[in-house]
Short mmCIF file of C-alpha atoms in Angstrom, two decimals:
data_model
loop_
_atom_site.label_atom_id
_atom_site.label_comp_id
_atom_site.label_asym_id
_atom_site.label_seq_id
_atom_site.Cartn_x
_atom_site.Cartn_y
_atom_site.Cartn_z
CA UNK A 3 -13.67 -2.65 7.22
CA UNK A 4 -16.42 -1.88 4.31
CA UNK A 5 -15.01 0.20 1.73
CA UNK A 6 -17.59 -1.42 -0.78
CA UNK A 7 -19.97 0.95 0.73
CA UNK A 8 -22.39 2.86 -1.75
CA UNK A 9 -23.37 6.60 -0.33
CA UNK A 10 -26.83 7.28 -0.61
CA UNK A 11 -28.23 9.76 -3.54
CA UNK A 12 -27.98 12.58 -0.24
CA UNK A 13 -25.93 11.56 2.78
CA UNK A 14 -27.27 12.49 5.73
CA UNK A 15 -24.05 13.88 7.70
CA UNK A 16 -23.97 14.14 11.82
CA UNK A 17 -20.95 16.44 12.56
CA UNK A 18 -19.46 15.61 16.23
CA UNK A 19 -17.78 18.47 17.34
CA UNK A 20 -19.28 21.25 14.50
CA UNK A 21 -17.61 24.56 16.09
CA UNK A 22 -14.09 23.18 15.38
CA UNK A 23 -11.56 23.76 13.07
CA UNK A 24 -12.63 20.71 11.70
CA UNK A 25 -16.39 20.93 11.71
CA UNK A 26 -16.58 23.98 10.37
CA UNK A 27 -13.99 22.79 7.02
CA UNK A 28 -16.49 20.29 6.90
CA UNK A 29 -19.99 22.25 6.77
CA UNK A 30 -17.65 24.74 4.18
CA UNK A 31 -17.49 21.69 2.21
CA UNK A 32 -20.54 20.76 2.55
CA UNK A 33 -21.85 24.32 1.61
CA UNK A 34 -20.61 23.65 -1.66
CA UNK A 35 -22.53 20.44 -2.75
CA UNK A 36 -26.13 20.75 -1.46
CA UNK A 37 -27.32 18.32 -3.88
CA UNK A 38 -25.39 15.73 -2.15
CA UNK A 39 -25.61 16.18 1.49
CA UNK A 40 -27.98 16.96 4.38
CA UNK A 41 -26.81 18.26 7.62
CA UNK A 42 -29.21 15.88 10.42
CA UNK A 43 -26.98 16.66 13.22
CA UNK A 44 -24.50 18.97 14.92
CA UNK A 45 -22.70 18.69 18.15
CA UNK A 46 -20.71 20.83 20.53
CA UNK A 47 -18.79 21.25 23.86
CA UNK A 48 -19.65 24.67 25.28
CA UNK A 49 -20.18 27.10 22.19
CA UNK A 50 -23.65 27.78 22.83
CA UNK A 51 -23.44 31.22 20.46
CA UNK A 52 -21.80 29.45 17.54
CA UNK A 53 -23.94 25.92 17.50
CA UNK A 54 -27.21 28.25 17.64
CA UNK A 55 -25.80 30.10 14.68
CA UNK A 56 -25.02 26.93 12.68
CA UNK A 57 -28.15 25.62 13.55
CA UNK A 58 -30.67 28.38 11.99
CA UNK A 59 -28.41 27.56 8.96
CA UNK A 60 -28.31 24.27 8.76
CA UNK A 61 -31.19 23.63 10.31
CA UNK A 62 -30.19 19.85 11.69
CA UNK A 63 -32.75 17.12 13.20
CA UNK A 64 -30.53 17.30 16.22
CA UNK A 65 -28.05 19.23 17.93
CA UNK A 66 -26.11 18.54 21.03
CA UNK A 67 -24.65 20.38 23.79
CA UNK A 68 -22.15 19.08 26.81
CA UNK A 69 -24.76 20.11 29.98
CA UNK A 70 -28.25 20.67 30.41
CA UNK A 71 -27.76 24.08 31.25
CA UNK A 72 -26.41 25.09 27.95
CA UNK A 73 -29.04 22.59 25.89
CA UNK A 74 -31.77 24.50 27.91
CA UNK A 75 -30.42 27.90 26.67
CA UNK A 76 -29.15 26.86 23.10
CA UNK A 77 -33.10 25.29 22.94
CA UNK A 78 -34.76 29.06 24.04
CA UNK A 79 -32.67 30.42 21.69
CA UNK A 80 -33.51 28.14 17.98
CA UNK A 81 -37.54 27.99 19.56
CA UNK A 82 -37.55 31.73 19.52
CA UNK A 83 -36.59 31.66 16.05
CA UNK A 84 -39.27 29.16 15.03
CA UNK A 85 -36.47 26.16 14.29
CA UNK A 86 -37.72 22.67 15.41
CA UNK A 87 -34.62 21.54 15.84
CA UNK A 88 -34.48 18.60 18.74
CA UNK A 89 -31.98 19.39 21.56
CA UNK A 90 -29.99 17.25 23.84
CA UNK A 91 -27.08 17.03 25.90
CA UNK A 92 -24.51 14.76 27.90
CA UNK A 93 -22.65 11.95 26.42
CA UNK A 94 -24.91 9.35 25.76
CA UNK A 95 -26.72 11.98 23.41
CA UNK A 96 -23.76 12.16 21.13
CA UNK A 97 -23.96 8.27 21.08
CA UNK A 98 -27.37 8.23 20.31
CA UNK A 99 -27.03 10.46 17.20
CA UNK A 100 -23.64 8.94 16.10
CA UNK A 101 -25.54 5.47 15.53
CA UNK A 102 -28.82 6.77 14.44
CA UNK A 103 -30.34 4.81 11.61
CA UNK A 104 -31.13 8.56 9.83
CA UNK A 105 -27.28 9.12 9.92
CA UNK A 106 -25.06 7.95 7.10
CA UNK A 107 -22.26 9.79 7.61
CA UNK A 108 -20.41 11.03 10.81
CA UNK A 109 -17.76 13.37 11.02
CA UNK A 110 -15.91 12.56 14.21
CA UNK A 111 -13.81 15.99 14.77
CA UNK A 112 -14.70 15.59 19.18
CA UNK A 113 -10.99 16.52 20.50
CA UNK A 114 -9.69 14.01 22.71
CA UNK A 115 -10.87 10.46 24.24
CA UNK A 116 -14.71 11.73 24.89
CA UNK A 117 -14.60 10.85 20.77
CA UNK A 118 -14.37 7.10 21.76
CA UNK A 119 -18.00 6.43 22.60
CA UNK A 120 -19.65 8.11 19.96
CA UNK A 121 -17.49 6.49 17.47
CA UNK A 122 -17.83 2.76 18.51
CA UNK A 123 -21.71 4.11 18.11
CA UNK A 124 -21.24 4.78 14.50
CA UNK A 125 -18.72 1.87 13.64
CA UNK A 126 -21.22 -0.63 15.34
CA UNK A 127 -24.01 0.97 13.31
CA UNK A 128 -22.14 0.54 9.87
CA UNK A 129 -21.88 4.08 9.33
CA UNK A 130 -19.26 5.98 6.81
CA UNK A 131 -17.01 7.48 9.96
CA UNK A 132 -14.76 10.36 9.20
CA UNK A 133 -12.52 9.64 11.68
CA UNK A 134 -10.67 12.83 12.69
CA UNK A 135 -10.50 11.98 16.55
CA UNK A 136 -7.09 9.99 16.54
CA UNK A 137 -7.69 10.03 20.21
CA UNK A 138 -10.62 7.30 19.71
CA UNK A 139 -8.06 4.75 17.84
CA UNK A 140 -5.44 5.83 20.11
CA UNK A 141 -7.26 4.46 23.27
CA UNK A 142 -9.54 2.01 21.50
CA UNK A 143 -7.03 0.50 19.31
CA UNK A 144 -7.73 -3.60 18.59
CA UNK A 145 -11.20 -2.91 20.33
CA UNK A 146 -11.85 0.50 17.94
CA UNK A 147 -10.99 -1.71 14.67
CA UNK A 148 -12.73 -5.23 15.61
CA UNK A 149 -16.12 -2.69 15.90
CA UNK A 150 -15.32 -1.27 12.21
CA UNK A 151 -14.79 -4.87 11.10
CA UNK A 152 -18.20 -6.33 13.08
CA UNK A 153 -20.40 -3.51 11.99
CA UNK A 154 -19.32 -3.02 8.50
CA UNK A 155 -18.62 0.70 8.58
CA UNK A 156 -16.36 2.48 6.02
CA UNK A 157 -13.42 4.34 7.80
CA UNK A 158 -11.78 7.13 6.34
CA UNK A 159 -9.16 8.82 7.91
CA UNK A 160 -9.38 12.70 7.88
CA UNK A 161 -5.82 13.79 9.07
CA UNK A 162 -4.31 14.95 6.53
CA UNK A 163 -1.25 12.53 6.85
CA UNK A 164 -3.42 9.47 6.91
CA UNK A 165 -5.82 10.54 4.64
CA UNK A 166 -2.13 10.83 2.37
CA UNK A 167 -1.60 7.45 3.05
CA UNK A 168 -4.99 6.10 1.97
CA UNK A 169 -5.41 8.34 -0.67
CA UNK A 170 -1.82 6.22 -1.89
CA UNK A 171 -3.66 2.62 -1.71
CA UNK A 172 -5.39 0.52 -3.92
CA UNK A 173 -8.86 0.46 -2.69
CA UNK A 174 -8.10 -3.18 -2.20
CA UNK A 175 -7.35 -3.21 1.52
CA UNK A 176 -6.10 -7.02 0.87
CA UNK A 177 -3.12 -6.09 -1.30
CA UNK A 178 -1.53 -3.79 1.19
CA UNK A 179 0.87 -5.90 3.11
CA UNK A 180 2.54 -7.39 0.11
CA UNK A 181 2.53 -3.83 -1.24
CA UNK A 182 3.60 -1.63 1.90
CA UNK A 183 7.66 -1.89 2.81
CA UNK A 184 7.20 1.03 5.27
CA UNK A 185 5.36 4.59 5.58
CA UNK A 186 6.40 8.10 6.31
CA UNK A 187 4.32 10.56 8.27
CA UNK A 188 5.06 14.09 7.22
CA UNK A 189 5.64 16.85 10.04
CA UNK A 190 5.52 20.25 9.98
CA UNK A 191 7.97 20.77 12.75
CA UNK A 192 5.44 23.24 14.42
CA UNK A 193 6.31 26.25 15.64
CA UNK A 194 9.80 25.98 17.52
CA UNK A 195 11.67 23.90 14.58
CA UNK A 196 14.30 26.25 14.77
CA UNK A 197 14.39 27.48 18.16
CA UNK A 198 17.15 26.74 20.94
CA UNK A 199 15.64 23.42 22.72
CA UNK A 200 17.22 24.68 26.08
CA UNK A 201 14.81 27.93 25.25
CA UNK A 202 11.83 25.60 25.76
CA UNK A 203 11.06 25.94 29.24
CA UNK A 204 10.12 29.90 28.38
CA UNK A 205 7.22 28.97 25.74
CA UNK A 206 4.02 30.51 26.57
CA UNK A 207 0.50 28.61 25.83
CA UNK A 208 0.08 31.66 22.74
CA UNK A 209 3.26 30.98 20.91
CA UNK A 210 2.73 27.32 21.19
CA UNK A 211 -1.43 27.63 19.66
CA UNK A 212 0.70 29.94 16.34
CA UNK A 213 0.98 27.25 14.07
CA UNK A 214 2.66 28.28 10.47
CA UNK A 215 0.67 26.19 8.32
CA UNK A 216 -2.21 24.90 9.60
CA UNK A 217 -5.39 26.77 11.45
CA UNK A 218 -6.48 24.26 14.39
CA UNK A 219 -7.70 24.38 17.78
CA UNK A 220 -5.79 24.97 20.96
CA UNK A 221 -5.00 21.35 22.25
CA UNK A 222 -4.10 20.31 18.58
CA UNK A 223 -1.57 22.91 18.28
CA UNK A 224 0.44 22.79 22.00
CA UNK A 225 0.28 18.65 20.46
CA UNK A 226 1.74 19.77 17.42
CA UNK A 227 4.34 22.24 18.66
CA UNK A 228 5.52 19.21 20.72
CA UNK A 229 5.12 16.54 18.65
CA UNK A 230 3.17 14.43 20.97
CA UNK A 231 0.35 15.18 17.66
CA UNK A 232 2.60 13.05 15.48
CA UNK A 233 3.33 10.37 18.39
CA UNK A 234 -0.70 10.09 18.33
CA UNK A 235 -0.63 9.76 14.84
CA UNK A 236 2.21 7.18 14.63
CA UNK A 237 -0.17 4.99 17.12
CA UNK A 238 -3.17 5.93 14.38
CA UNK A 239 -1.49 5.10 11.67
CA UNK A 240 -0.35 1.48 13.11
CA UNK A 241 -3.66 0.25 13.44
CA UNK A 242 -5.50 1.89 10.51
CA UNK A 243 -2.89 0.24 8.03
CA UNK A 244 -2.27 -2.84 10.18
CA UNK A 245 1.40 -1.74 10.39
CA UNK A 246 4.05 -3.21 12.85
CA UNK A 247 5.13 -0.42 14.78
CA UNK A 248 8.40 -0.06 12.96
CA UNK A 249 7.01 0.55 10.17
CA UNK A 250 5.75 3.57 10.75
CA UNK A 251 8.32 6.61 10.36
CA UNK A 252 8.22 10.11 10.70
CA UNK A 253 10.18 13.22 8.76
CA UNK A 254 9.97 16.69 9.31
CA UNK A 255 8.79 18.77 6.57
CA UNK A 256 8.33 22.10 7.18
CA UNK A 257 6.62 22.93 3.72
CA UNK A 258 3.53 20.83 4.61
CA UNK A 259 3.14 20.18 1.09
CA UNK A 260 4.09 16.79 0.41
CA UNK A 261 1.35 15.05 3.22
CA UNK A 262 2.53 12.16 4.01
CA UNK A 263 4.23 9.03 1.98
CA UNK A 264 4.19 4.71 1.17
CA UNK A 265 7.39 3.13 0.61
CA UNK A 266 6.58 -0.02 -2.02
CA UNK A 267 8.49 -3.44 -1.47
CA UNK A 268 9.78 -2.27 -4.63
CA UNK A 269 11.31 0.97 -3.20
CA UNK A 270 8.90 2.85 -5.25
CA UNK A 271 7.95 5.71 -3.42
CA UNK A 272 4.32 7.27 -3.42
CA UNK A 273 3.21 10.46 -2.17
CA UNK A 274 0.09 12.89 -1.85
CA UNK A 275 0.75 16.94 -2.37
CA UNK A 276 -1.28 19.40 -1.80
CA UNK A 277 -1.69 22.63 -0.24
CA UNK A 278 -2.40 22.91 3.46
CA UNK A 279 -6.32 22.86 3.74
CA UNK A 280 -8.09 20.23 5.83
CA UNK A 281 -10.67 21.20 3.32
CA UNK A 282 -8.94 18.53 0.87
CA UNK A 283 -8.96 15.39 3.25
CA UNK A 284 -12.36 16.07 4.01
CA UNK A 285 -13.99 16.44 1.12
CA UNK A 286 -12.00 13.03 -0.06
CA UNK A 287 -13.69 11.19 3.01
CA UNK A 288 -17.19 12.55 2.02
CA UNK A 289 -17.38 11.67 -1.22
CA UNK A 290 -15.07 8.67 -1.35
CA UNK A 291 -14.51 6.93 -4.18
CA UNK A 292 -15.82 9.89 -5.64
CA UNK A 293 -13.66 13.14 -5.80
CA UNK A 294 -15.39 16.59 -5.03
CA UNK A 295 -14.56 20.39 -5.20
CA UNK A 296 -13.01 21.30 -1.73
CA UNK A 297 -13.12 25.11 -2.04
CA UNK A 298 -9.17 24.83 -1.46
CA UNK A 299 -6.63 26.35 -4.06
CA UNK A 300 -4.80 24.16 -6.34
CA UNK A 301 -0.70 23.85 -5.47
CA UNK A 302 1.18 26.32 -7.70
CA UNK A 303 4.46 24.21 -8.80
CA UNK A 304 6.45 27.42 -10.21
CA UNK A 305 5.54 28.94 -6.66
CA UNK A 306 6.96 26.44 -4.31
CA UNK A 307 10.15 27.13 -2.96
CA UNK A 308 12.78 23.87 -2.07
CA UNK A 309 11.08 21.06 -0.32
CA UNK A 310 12.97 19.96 2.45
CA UNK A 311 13.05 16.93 4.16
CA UNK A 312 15.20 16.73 7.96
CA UNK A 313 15.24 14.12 10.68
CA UNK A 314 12.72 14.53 14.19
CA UNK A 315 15.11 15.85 16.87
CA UNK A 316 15.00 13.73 20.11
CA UNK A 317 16.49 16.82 22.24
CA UNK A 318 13.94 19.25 20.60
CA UNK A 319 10.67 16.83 20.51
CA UNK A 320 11.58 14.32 23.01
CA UNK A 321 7.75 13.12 23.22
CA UNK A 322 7.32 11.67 19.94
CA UNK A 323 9.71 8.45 20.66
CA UNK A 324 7.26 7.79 23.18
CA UNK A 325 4.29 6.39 20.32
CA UNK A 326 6.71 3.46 19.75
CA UNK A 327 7.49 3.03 23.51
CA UNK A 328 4.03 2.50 23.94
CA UNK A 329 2.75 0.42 21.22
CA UNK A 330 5.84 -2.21 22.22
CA UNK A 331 4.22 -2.59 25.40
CA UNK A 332 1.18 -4.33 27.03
CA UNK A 333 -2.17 -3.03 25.04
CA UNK A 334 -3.38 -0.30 27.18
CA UNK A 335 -0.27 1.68 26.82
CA UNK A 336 -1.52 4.42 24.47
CA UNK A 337 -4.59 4.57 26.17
CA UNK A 338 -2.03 6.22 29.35
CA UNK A 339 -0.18 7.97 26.94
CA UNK A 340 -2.79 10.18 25.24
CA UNK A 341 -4.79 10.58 29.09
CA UNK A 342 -1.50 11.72 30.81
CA UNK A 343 -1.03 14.19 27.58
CA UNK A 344 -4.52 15.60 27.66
CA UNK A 345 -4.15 16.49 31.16
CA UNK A 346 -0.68 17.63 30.87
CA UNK A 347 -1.72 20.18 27.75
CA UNK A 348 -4.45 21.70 30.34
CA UNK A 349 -1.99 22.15 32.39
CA UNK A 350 0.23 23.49 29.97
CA UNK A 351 -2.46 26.26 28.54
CA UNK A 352 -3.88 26.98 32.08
CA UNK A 353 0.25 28.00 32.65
CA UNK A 354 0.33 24.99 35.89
CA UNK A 355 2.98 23.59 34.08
CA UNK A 356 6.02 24.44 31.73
CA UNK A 357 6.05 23.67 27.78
CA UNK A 358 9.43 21.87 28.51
CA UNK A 359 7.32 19.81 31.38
CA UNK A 360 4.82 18.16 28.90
CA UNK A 361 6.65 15.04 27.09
CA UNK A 362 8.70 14.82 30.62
CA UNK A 363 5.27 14.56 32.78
CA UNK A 364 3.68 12.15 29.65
CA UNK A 365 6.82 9.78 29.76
CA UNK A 366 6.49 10.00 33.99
CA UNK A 367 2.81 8.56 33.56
CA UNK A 368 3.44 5.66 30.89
CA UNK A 369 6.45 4.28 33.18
CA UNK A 370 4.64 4.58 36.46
CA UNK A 371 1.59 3.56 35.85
CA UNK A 372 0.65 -0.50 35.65
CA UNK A 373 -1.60 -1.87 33.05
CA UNK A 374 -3.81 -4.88 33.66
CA UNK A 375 -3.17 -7.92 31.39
CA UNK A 376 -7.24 -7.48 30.66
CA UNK A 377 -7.36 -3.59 30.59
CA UNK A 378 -8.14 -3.50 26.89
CA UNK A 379 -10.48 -6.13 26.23
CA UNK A 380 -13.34 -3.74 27.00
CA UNK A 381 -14.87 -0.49 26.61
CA UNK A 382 -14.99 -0.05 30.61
CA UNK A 383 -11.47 -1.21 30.71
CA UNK A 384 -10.23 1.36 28.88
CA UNK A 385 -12.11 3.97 30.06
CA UNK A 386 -10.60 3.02 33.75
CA UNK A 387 -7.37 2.86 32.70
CA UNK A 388 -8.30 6.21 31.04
CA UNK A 389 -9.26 7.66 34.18
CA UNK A 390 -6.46 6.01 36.09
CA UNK A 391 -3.96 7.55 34.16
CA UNK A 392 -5.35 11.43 34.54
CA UNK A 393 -5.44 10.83 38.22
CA UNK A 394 -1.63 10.62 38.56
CA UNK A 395 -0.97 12.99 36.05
CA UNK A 396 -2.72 15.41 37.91
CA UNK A 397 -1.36 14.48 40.78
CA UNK A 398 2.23 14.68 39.45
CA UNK A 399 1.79 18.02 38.30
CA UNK A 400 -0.06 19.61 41.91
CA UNK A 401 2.88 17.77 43.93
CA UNK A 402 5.32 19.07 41.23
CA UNK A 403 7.07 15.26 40.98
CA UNK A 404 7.45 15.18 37.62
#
């Protein structure tokens, strides 16, 4: 991994996935320092109405939509308005833009494993990757950081708990595992910290998306009302710090203020505070080493009320053991993890299965389901074992053997 990298006098920023929660902290951000960034490309799934708006602000090189339908229409639309902007569609556009020699910097905010692709593209191509698709390292894994190594790219993690950790680090990746005893991944506790866990089953797909602290998008916050968010992370966190699985910990902390947290050899304990804004970890990655204004408000000390710290209850978030169940077996593992949980959170917010269902149906999937001694040695590998592992947990869910 480069972090010698040097930004150029203007980065030239691709967002993947600009009508999230995420892309749109980012182009916030990047609102606020024109002098140092140009927007060349923005992507999205289906939000036709919002990218068209973004572009005739931004008025990107590129933008990308999911089908050719919507490219066609999101195309009429910026024409009309006299924008030049160049429209495609599918995945192998969002590759082509992610590794595009007039990209520096990509902002990988794509929900879910269609983040992997475009992000080998811009680790391959040496770019500065804002990695805030955990889903890409989670099924990647060795194969995601050998492609950072090869191409030189500068990876900086954008969740908030891993951007905590870095942010904790010398800059000297070399010194960190005679420095590192152990880390701690702050939790929120979402939204049903304090509810009855045998109440569970009742949860509907809108009180599972009401976060308290954080705004985020719909699959984000079912993962982070059950936890399975911090399982992903737990698997993120292993291979961006080169951790042993076991050294990775988790707390619950329902403030959200204190991020995340490195446990020195020396029992010296360092942490990063700040309010709850994604605003802050991604402004950090964009101007790394540098530090810019984030538009977020400073943490009022004489405001806070106790910090509390309390353990992850197994009964209550019985999902999140399953990150170290799966990085202690064969490579491949998470991959069938974070598939079966994608398809189970559909499920979940389409109401074809129960809240209560989700870590049971996930923990179904990773037991049943075989991986091949070779399954992660490549890209294709991967992706089969992706697809492998959707198949049954559809198929669990219509036959209802879960």
């Amino acid at each position: 991994m480069n972090l010698d990298h040097k930004p150029a006098a203007r980065q030239r920023v691709c967002i993947l996935g600009s009508t999230g929660s995420i892309g749109t902290s980012t182009l916030d951000v990047l609102s606020r320092h024109p002098d140092r960034f140009e927007v060349v490309a923005l992507t999205a799934h289906s939000r036709v109405d919002e990218l068209a708006a973004q572009c005739l602000q931004w008025r990107p090189r590129w933008a990308v939509m999911a089908t050719a339908a919507q490219a066609l229409d999101l195309s009429q639309r910026l024409r009309a308005a006299g924008l030049g902007t160049e429209v495609l569609h599918g995945a192998d556009a969002l590759v082509q833009v992610a590794g595009h020699d007039q990209v520096d910097t990509v902002m990988a905010a794509i929900v879910g494993a269609a983040g992997l692709a475009p992000c080998l593209a811009a680790a391959r191509a040496g770019k500065r990757l804002l990695l805030a698709n955990k889903e890409a390292i989670v099924v990647g894994g060795a194969l995601f950081m050998q492609a950072v190594r090869e191409g030189g790219a500068t990876l900086l993690p954008i969740d908030s708990e891993h951007s905590a950790i870095f942010q904790c680090l010398p800059e000297d990746r070399r010194t960190w595992p005679q420095r590192i005893d152990h880390i701690v991944l702050t939790a929120s506790g979402g939204p049903f910290r304090s509810r009855d866990p045998a109440t569970l089953a009742e949860v509907t797909p809108e009180q599972a998306c009401a976060h308290p602290n954080w705004v985020m998008g719909r699959k984000i916050s079912v993962d982070s009302a059950t936890m399975m968010n911090k399982a992903l992370e737990v698997i993120e966190a292993r291979w961006l710090f080169d951790l042993t699985p076991r050294q990775v910990r988790v707390v619950i902390h329902p403030q959200s203020i204190i991020h995340s947290m490195v446990v020195c050899r020396d029992a010296s304990v360092l942490a990063q505070l700040g309010t709850p804004d994604m605003r802050v970890p991604i402004a950090y990655g964009l101007a790394w080493p540098e530090r810019i204004e984030s538009g977020a408000s400073q943490l009022d000390f004489l405001g806070l009320a106790n910090l509390t710290f309390e353990p992850a209850d197994a009964q209550r978030y019985p999902g999140l053991q399953l990150a170290w169940q799966a990085l202690e077996s064969r490579e491949g593992s998470t991959t069938v993890l974070n598939a079966a949980n994608e398809i189970a959170v559909d499920a979940f917010l389409n109401r074809r299965l129960r809240f209560d269902q989700i870590a049971r149906l996930n923990a179904t999937v990773l037991e049943r389901l075989a991986v091949p001694a070779d399954a992660a040695a490549s890209v294709e590998g991967l992706l089969a074992l992706d697809g492998r592992a959707r198949s049954l947990a559809g198929e669990l869910i219509r036959t209802g053997r879960i």
